[in-house]
PDB file of N, CA and C in Angstrom:
ATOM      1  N   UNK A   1      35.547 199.397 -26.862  1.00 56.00           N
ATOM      2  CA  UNK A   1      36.183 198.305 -27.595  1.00 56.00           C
ATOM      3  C   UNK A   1      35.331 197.048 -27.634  1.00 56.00           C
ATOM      4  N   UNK A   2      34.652 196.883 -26.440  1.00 69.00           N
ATOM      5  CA  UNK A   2      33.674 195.495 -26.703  1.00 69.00           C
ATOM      6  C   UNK A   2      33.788 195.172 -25.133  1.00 69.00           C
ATOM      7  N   UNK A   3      33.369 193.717 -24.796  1.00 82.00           N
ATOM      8  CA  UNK A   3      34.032 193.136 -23.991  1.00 82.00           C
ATOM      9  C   UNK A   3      34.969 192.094 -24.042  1.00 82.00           C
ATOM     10  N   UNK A   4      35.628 191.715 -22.701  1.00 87.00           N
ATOM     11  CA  UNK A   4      37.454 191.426 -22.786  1.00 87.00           C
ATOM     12  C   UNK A   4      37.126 189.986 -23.256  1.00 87.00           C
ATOM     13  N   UNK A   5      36.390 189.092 -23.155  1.00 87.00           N
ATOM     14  CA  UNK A   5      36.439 187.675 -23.827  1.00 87.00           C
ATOM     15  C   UNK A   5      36.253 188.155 -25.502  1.00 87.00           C
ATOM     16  N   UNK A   6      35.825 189.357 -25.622  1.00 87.00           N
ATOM     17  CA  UNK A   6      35.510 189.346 -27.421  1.00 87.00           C
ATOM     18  C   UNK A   6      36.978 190.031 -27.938  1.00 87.00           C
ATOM     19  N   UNK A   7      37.614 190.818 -26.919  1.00 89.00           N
ATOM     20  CA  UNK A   7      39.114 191.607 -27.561  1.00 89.00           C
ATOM     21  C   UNK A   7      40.091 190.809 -27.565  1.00 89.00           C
ATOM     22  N   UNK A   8      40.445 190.199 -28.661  1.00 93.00           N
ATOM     23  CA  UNK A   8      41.807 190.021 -29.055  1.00 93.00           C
ATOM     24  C   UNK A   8      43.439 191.243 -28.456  1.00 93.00           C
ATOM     25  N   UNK A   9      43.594 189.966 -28.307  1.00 94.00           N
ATOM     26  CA  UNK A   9      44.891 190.916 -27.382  1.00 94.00           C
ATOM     27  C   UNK A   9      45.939 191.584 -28.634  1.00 94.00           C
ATOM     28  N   UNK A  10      46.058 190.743 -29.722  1.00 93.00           N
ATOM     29  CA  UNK A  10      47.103 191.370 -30.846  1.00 93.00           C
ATOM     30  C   UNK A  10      46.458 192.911 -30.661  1.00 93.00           C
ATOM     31  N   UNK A  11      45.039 193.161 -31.159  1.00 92.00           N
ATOM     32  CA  UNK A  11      44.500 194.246 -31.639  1.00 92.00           C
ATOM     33  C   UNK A  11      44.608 195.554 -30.602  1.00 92.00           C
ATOM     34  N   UNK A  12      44.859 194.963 -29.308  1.00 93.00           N
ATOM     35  CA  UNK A  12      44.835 196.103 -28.202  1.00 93.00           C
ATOM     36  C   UNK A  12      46.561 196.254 -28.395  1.00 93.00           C
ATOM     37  N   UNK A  13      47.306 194.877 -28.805  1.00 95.00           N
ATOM     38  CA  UNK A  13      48.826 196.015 -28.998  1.00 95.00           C
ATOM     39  C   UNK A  13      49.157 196.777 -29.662  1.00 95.00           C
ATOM     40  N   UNK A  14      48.486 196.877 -30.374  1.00 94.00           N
ATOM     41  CA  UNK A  14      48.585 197.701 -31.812  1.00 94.00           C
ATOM     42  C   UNK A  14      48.237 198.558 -31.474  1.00 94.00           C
ATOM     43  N   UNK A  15      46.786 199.242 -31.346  1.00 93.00           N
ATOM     44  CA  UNK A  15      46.059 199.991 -31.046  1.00 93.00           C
ATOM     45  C   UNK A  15      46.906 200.820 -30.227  1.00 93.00           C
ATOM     46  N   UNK A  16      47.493 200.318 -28.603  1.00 95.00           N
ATOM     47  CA  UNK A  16      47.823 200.563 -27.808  1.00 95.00           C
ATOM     48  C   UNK A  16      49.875 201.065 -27.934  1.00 95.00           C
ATOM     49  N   UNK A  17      50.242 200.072 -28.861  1.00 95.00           N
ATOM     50  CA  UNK A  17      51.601 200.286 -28.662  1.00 95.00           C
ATOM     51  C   UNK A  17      52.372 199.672 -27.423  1.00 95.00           C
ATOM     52  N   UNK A  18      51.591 198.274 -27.325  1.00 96.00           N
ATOM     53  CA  UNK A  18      51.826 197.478 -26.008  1.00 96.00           C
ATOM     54  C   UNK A  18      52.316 196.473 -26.363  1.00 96.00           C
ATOM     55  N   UNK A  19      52.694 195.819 -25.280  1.00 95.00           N
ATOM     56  CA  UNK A  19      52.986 194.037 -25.818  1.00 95.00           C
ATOM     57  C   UNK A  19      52.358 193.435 -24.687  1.00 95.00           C
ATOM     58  N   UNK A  20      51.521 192.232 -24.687  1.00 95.00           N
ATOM     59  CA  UNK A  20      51.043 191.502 -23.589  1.00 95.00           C
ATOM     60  C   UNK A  20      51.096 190.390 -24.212  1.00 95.00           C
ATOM     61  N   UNK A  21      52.107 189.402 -22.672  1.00 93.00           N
ATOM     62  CA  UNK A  21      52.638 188.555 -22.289  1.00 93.00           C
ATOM     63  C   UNK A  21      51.727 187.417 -23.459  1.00 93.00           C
ATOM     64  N   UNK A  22      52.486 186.330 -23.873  1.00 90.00           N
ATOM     65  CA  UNK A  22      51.824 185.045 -24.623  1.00 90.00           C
ATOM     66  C   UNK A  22      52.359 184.138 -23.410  1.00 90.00           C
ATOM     67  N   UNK A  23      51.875 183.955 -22.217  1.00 88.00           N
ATOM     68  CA  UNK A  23      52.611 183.188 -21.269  1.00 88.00           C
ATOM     69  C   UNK A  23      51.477 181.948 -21.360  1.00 88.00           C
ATOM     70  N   UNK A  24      50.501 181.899 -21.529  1.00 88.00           N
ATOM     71  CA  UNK A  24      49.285 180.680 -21.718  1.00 88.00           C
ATOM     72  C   UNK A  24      48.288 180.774 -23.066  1.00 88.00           C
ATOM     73  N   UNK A  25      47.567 180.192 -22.885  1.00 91.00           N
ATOM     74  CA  UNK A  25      46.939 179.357 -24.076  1.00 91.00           C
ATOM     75  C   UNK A  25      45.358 180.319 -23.775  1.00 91.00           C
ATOM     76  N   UNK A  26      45.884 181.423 -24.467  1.00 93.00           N
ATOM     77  CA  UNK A  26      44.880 182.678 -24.646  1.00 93.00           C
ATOM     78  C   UNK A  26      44.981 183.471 -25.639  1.00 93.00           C
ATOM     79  N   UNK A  27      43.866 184.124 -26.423  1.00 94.00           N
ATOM     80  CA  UNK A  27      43.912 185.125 -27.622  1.00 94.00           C
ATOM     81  C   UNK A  27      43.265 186.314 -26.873  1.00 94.00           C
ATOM     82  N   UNK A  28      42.753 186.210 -25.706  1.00 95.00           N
ATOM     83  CA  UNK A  28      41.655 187.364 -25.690  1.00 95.00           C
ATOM     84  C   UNK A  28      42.275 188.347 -24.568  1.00 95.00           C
ATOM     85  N   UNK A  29      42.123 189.940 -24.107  1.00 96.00           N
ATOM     86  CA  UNK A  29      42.342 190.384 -22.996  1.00 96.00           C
ATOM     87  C   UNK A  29      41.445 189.220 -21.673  1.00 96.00           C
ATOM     88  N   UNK A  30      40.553 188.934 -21.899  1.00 94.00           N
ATOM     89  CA  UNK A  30      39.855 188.152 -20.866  1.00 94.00           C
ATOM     90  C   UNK A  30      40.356 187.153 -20.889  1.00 94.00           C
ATOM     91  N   UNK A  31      41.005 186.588 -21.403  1.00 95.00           N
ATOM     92  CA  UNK A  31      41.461 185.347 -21.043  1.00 95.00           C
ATOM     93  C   UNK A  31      43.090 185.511 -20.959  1.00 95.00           C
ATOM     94  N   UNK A  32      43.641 186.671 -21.099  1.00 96.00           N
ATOM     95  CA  UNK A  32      44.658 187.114 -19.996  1.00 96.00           C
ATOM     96  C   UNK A  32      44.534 187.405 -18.448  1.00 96.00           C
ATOM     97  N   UNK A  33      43.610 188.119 -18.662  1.00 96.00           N
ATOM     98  CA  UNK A  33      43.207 188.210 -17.386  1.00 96.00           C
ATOM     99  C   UNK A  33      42.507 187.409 -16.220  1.00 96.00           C
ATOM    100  N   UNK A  34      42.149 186.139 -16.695  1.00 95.00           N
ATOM    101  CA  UNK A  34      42.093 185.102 -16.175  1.00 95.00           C
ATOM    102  C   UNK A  34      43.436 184.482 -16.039  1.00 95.00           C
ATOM    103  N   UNK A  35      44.261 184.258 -16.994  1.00 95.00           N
ATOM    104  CA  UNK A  35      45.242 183.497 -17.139  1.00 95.00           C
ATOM    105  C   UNK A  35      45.696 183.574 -15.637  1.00 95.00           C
ATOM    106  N   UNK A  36      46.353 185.277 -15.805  1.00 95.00           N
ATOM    107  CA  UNK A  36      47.188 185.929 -14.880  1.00 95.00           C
ATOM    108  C   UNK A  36      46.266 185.601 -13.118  1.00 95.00           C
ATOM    109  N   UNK A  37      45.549 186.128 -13.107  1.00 96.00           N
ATOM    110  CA  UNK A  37      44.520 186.379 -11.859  1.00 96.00           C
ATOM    111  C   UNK A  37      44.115 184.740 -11.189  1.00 96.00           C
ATOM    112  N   UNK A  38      44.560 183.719 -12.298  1.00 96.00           N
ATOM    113  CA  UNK A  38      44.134 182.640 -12.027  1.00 96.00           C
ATOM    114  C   UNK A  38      42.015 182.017 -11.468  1.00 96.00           C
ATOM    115  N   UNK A  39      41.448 183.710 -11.455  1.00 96.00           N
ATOM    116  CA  UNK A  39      40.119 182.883 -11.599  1.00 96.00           C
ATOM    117  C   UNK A  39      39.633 184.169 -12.173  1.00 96.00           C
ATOM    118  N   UNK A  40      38.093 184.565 -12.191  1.00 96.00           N
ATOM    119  CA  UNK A  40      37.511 185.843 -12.533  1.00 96.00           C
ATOM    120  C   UNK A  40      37.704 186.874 -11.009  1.00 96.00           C
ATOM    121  N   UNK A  41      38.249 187.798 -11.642  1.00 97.00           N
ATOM    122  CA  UNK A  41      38.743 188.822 -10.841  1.00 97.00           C
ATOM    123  C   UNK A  41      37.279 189.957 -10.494  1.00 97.00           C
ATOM    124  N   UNK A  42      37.305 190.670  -9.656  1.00 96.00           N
ATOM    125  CA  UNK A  42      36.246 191.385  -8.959  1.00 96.00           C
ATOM    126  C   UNK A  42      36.401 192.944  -9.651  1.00 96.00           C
ATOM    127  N   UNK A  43      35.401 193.507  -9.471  1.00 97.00           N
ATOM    128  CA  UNK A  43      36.131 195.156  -9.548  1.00 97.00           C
ATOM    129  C   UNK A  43      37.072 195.323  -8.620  1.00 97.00           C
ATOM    130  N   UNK A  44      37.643 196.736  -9.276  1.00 97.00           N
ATOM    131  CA  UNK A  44      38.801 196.911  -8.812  1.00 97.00           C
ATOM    132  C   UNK A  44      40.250 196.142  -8.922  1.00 97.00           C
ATOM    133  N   UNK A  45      39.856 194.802  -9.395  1.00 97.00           N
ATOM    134  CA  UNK A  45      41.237 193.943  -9.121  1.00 97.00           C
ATOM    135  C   UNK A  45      41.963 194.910  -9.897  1.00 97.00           C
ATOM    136  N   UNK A  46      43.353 194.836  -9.951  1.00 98.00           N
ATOM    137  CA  UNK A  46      44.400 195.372 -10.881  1.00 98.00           C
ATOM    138  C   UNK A  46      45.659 195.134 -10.794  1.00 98.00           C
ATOM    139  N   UNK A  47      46.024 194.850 -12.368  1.00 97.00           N
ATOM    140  CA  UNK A  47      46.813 193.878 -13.061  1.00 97.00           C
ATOM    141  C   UNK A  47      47.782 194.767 -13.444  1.00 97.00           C
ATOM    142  N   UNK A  48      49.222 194.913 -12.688  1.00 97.00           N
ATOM    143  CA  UNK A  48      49.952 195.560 -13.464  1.00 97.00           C
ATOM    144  C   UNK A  48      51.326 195.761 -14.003  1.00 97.00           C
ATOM    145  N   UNK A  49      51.715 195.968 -15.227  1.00 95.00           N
ATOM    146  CA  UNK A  49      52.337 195.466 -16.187  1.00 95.00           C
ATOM    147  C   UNK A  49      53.582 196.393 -16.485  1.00 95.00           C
ATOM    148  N   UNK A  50      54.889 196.094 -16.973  1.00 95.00           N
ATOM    149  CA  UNK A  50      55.633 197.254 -17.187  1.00 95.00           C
ATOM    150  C   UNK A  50      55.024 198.320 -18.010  1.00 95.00           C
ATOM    151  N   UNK A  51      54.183 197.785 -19.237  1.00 96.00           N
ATOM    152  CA  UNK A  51      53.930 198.769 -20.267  1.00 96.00           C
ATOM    153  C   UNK A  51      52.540 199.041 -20.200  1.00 96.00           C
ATOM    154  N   UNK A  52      51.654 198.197 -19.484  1.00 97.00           N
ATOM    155  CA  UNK A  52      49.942 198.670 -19.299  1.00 97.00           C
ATOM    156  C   UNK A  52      49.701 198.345 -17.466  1.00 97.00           C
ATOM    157  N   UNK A  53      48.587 198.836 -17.404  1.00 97.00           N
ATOM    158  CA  UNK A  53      48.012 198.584 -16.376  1.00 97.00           C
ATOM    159  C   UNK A  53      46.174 197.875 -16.664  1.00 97.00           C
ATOM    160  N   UNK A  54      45.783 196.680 -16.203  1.00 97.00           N
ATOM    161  CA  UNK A  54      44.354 196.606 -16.569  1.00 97.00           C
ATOM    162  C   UNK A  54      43.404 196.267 -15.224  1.00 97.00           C
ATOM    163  N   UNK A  55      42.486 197.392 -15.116  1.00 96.00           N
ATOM    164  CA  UNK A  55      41.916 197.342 -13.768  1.00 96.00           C
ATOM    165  C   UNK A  55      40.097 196.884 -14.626  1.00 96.00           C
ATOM    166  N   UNK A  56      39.905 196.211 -13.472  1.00 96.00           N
ATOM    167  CA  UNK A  56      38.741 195.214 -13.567  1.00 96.00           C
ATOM    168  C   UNK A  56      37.602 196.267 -13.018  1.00 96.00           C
ATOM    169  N   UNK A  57      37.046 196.686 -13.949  1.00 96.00           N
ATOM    170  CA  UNK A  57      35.758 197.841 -13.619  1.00 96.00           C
ATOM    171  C   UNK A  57      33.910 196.905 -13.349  1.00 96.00           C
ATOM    172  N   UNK A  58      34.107 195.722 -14.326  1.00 96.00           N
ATOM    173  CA  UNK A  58      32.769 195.293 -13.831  1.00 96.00           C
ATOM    174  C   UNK A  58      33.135 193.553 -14.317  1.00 96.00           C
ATOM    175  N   UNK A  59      32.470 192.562 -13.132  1.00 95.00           N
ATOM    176  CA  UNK A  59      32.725 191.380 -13.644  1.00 95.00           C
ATOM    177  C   UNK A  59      31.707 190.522 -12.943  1.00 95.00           C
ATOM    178  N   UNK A  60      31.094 189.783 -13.088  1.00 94.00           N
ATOM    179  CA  UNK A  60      29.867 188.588 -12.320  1.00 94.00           C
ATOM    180  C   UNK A  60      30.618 187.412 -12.085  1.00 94.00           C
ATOM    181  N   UNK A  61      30.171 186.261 -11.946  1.00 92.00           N
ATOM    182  CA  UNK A  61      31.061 185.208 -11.477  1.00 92.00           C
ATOM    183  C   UNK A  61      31.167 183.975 -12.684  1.00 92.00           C
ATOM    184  N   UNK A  62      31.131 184.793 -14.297  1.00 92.00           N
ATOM    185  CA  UNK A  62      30.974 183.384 -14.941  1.00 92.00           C
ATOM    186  C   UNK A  62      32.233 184.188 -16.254  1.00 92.00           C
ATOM    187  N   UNK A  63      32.286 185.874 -15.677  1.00 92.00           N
ATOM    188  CA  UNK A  63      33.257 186.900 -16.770  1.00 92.00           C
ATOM    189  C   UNK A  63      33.425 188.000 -16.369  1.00 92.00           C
ATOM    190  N   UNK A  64      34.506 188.130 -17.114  1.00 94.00           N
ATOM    191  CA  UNK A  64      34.845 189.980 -16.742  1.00 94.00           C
ATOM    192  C   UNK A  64      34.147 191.124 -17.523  1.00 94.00           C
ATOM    193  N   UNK A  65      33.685 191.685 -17.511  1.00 94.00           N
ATOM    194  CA  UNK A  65      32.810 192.341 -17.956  1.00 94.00           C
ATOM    195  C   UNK A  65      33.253 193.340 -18.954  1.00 94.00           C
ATOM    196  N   UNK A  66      33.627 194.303 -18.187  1.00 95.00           N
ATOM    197  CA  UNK A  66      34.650 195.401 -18.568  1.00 95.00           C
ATOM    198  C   UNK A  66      35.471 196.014 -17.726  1.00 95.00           C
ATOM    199  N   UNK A  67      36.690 196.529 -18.777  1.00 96.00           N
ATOM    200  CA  UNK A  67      38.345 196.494 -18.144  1.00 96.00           C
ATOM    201  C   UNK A  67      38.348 197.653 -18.530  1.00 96.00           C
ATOM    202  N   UNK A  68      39.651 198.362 -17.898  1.00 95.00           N
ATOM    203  CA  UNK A  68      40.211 199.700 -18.536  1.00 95.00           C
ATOM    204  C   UNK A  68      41.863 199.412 -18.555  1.00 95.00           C
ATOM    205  N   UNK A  69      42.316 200.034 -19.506  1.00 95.00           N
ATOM    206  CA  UNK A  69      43.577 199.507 -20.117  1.00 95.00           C
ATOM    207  C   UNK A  69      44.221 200.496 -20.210  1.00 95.00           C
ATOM    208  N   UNK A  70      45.018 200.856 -19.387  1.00 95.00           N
ATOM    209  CA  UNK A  70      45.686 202.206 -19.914  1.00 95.00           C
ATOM    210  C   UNK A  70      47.636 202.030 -19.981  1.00 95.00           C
ATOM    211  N   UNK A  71      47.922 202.448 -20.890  1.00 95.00           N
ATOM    212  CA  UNK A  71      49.742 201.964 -21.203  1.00 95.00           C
ATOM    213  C   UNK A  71      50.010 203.257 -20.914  1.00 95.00           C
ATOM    214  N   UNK A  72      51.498 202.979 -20.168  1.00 91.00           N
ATOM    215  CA  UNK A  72      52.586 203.476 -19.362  1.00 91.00           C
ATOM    216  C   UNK A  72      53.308 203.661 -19.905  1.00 91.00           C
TER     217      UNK A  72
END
């Protein structure tokens, strides 16, 4: 899909058949996942949701790199 600061979150509900939260002032999976996590999350972190789960597979200390997203 790209990486999570470039994915738009509408496009992963769709795609996905998900809904993720509009709780802050974010368009992107990465900047959900900041939102939520409150800073950049490590591998492994994991985020999880009634209808998805998103586990943090690679991230450095300035972004998340890449995520895996899988709905429940």
């Amino acid at each position: 899909l790209g990486e999570p600061n470039d994915i738009v979150c509408t496009g992963v509900e769709e795609k996905m058949g998900i809904s993720i939260p509009q709780e802050g002032d974010y368009d992107t999976i990465g900047g959900y996942i900041f939102h939520h996590a409150g800073t950049i999350p490590s591998k492994g972190f994991l985020i999880q949701h009634d209808q998805f789960e998103i586990e943090i597979l690679r991230s450095n200390d300035r972004r998340v790199e890449k995520v895996k997203i899988k709905a429940r």
